[in-house]
CSV table of C-alpha atoms in Angstrom, one decimal:
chain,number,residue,atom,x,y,z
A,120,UNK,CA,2.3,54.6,1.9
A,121,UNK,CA,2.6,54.5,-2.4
A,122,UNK,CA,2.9,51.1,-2.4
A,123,UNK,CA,-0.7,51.1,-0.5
A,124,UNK,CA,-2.1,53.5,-2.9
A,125,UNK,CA,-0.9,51.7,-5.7
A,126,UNK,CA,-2.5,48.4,-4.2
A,127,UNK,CA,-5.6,50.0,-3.7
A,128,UNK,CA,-5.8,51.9,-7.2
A,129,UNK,CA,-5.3,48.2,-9.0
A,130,UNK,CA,-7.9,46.8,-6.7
A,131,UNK,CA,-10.1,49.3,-7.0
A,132,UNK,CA,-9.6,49.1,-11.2
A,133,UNK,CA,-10.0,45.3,-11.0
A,134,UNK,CA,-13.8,45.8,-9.2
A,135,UNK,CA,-14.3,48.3,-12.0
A,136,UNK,CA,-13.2,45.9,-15.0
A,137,UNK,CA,-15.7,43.2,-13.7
A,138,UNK,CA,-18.4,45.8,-12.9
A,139,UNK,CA,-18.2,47.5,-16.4
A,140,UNK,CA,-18.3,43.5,-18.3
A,141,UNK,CA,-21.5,42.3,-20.1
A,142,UNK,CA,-23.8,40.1,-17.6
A,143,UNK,CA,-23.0,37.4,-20.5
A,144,UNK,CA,-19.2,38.1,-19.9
A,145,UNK,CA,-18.9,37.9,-15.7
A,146,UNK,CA,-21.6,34.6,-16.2
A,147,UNK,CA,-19.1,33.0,-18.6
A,148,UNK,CA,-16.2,33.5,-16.0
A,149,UNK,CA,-18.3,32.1,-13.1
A,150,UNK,CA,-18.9,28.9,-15.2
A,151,UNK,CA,-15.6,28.8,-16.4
A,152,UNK,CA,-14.6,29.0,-12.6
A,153,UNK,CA,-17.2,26.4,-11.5
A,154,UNK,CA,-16.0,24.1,-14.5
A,155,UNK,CA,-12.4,24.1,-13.2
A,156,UNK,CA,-14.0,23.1,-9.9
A,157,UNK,CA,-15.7,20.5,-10.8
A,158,UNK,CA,-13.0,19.1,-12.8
A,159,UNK,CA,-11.0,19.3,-9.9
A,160,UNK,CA,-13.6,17.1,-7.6
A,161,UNK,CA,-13.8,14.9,-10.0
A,162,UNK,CA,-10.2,14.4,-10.2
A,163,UNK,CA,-9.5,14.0,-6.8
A,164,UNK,CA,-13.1,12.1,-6.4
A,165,UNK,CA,-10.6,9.2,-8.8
A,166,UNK,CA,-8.3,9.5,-6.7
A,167,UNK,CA,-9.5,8.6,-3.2
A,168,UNK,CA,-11.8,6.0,-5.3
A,169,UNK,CA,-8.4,4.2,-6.9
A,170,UNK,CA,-6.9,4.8,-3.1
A,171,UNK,CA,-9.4,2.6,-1.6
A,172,UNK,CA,-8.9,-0.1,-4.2
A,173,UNK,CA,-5.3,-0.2,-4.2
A,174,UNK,CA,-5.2,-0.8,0.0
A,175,UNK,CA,-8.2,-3.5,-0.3
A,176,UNK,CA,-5.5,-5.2,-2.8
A,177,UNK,CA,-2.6,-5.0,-0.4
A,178,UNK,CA,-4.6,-5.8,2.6
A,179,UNK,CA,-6.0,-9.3,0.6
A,180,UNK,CA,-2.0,-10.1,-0.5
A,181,UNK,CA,-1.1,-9.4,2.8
A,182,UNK,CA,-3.8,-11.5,4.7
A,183,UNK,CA,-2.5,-14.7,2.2
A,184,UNK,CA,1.1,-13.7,3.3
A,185,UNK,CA,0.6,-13.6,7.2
A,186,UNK,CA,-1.9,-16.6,6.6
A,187,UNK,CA,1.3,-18.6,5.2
A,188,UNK,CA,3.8,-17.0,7.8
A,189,UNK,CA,1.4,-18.1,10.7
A,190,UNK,CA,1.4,-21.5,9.4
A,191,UNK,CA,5.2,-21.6,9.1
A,192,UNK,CA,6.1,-20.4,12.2
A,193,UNK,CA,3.7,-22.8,13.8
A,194,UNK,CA,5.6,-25.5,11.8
A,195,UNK,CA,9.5,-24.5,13.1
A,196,UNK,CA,8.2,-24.0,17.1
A,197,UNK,CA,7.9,-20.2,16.7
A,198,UNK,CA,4.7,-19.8,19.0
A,199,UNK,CA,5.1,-16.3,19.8
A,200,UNK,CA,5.6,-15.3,15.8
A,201,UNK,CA,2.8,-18.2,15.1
A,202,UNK,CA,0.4,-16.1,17.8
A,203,UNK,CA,0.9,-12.5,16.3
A,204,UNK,CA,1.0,-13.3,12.9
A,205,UNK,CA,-2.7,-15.3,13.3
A,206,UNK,CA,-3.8,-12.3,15.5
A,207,UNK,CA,-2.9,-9.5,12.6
A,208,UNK,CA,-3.9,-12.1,9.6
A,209,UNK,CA,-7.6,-11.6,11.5
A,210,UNK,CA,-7.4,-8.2,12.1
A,211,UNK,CA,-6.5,-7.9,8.2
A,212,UNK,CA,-9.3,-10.3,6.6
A,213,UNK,CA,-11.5,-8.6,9.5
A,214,UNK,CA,-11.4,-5.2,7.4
A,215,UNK,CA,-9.9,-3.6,10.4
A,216,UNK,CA,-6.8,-2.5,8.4
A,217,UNK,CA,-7.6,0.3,6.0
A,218,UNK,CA,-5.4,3.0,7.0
A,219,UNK,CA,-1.5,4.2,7.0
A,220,UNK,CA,-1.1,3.0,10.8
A,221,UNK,CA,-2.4,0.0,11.1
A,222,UNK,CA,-0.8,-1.0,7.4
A,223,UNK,CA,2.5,0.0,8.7
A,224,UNK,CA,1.6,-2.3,12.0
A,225,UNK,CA,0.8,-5.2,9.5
A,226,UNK,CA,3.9,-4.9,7.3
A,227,UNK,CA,6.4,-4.4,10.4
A,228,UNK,CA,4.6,-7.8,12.1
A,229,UNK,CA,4.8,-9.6,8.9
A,230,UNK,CA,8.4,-8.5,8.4
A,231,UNK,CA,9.9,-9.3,12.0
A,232,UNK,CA,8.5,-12.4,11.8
A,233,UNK,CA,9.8,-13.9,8.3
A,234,UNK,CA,13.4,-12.4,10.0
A,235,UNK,CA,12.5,-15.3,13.3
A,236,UNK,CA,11.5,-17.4,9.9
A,237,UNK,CA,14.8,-17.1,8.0
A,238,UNK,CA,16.7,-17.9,10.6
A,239,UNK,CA,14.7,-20.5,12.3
A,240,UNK,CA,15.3,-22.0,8.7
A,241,UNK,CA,19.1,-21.6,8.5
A,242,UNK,CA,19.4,-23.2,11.5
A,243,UNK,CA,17.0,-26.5,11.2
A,244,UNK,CA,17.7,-27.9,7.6
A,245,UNK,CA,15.7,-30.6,8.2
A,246,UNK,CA,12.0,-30.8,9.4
A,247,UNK,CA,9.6,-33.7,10.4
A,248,UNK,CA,6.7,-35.0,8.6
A,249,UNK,CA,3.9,-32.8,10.2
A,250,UNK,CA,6.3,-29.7,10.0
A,251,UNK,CA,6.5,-30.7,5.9
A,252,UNK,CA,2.7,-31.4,5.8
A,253,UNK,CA,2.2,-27.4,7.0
A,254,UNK,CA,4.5,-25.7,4.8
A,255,UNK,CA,3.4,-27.7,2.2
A,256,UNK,CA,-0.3,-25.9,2.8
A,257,UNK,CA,1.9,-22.7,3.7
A,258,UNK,CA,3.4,-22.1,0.3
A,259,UNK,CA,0.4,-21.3,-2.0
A,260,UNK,CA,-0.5,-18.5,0.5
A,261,UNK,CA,3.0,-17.0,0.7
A,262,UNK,CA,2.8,-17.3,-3.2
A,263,UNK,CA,-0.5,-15.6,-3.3
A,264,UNK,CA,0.6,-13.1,-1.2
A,265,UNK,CA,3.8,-12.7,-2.6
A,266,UNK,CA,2.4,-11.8,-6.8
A,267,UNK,CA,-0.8,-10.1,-5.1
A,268,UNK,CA,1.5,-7.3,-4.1
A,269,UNK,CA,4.5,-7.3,-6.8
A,270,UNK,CA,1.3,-7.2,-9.7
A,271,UNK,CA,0.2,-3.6,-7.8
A,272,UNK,CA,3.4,-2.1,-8.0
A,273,UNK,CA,2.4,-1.2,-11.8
A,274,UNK,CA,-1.3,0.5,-10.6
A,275,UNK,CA,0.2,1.9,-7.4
A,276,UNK,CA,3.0,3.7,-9.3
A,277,UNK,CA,0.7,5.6,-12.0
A,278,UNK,CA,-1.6,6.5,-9.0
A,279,UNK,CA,1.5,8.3,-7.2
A,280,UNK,CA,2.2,10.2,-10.5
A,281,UNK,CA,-1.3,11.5,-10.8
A,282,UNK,CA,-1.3,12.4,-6.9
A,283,UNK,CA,1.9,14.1,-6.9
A,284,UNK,CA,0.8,16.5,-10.0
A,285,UNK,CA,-2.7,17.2,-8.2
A,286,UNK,CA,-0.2,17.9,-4.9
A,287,UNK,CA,2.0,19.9,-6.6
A,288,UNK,CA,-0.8,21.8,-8.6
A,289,UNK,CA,-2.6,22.6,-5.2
A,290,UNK,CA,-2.6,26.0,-3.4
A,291,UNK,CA,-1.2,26.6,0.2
A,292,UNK,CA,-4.9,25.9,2.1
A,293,UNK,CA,-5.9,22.8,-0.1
A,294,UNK,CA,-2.6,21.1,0.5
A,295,UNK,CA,-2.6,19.9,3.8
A,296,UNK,CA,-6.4,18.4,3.5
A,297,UNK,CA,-4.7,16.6,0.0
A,298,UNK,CA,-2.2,15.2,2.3
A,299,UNK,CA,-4.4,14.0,4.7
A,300,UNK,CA,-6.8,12.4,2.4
A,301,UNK,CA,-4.7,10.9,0.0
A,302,UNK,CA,-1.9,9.7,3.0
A,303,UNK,CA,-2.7,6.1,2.8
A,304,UNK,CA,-1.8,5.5,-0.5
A,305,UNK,CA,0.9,7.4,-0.4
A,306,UNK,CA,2.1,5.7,2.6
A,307,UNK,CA,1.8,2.7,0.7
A,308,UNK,CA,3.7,3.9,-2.8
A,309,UNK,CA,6.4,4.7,-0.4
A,310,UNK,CA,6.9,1.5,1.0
A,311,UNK,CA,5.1,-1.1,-0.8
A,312,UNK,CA,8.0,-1.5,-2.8
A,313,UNK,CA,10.0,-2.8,-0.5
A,314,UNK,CA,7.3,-4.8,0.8
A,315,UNK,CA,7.1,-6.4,-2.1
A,316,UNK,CA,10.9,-7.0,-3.2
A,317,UNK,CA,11.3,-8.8,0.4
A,318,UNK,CA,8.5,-11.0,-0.1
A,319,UNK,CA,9.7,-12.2,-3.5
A,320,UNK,CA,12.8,-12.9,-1.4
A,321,UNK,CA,11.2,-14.8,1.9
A,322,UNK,CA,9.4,-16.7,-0.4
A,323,UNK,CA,12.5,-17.8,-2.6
A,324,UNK,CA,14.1,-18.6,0.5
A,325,UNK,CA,10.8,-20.7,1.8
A,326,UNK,CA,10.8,-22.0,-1.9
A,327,UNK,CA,14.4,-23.5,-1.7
A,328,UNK,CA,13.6,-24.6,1.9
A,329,UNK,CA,10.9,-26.9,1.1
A,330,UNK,CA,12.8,-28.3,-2.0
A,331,UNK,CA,15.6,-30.0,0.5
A,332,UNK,CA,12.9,-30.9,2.1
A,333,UNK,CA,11.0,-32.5,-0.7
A,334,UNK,CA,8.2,-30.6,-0.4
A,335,UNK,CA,6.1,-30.1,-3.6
A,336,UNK,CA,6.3,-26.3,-4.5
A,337,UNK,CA,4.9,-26.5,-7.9
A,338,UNK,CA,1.4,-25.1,-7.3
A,339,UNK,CA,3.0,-22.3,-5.5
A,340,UNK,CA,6.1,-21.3,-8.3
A,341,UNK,CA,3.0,-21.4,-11.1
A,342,UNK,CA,1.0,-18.6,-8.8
A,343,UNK,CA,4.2,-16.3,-9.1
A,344,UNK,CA,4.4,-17.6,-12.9
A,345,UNK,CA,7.7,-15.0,-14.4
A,346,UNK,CA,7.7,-12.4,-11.6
């Protein structure tokens, strides 16, 4: 019961205190209070507006990548790998893919099937002329793909700094709608990098592949330049 009171005595001054400022004071607050607002929109306005453009950069590196995969796995037999990876490189350059579900879809699609590559690979180390005349054509995309989304790592890890300090700067009620909004990209921050490190990797492996094949891969190593 005296804590109540108390409560209710430093409410009740606080209305006073605000009552008893100059109309030039309490208006200064309320714009000060709007400003921060503002401020605050704006921020998080940059935000969703540097989300959207980091997932219509991974969505193009990963359309070049399935591209290349489909052509591939068409090359080494691998129908069923060839069929989904044509299917999802659509659905990508379709504008379908835009959020953290069906990116996850993409990356686990593109993923299983360079693990059917790889060892497809380890087992044939030798492949006919119209198998070399596709992965010829096959390379540039992977390579394409493969820089596209090792270059965003740079962008995509300054935009997870600036969305974790807006997060972590958020009260109780505006978190969750933060979380929802911004979930995308970092969905992506989470796991792009992964993404990206096995790429490098499938496309070394498709890379040295070619060469015993005597496959030109020159146009393809200058996309990826010293990455």
């Amino acid at each position: 019961e005296k804590i109540m009171k108390k409560l209710l005595i430093v409410a009740v001054s606080t209305a006073l205190l605000a009552s008893s400022l100059p109309a030039s004071a309490q208006m200064g607050m309320l714009k000060k209070a709007k400003s921060l607002t503002s401020s605050n929109d704006a921020g998080m306005g940059d935000l969703t507006s540097q989300q959207n453009g980091i997932v219509n950069r991974l969505v193009s590196g990963m359309t070049n990548m399935t591209a290349g995969q489909a052509q591939v796995a068409r090359a080494l037999g691998l129908k069923d790998q060839a069929d989904l990876l044509e299917s999802e490189r659509d659905a990508l350059s379709s504008g379908n893919v835009k959020d953290k579900d069906s990116i996850k879809r993409s990356m686990k699609v593109s993923e299983d099937a360079q693990e059917a590559i790889n060892t497809k690979m380890a087992e044939e180390t030798v492949i006919d002329a119209e198998a070399k005349k596709e992965f010829g054509k096959a390379l540039p995309f992977y390579a394409k793909g493969t820089a596209d989304t090792i270059r965003l790592l740079p962008e995509l890890k300054k935009w997870a700094s600036s969305a974790g300090s807006t997060m972590k700067g958020a009260g109780i009620r505006e978190l969750p709608k933060l979380k929802k909004t911004l979930g995308t990209g970092l969905f992506v921050a989470k796991n792009l990098p992964k993404y990206a490190k096995k790429s490098q990797t499938s496309y070394k492996a498709l890379s040295d592949f070619s060469k015993k094949n005597e496959i030109d891969t020159s146009e393809a190593d200058d996309m990826l330049g010293d990455l």
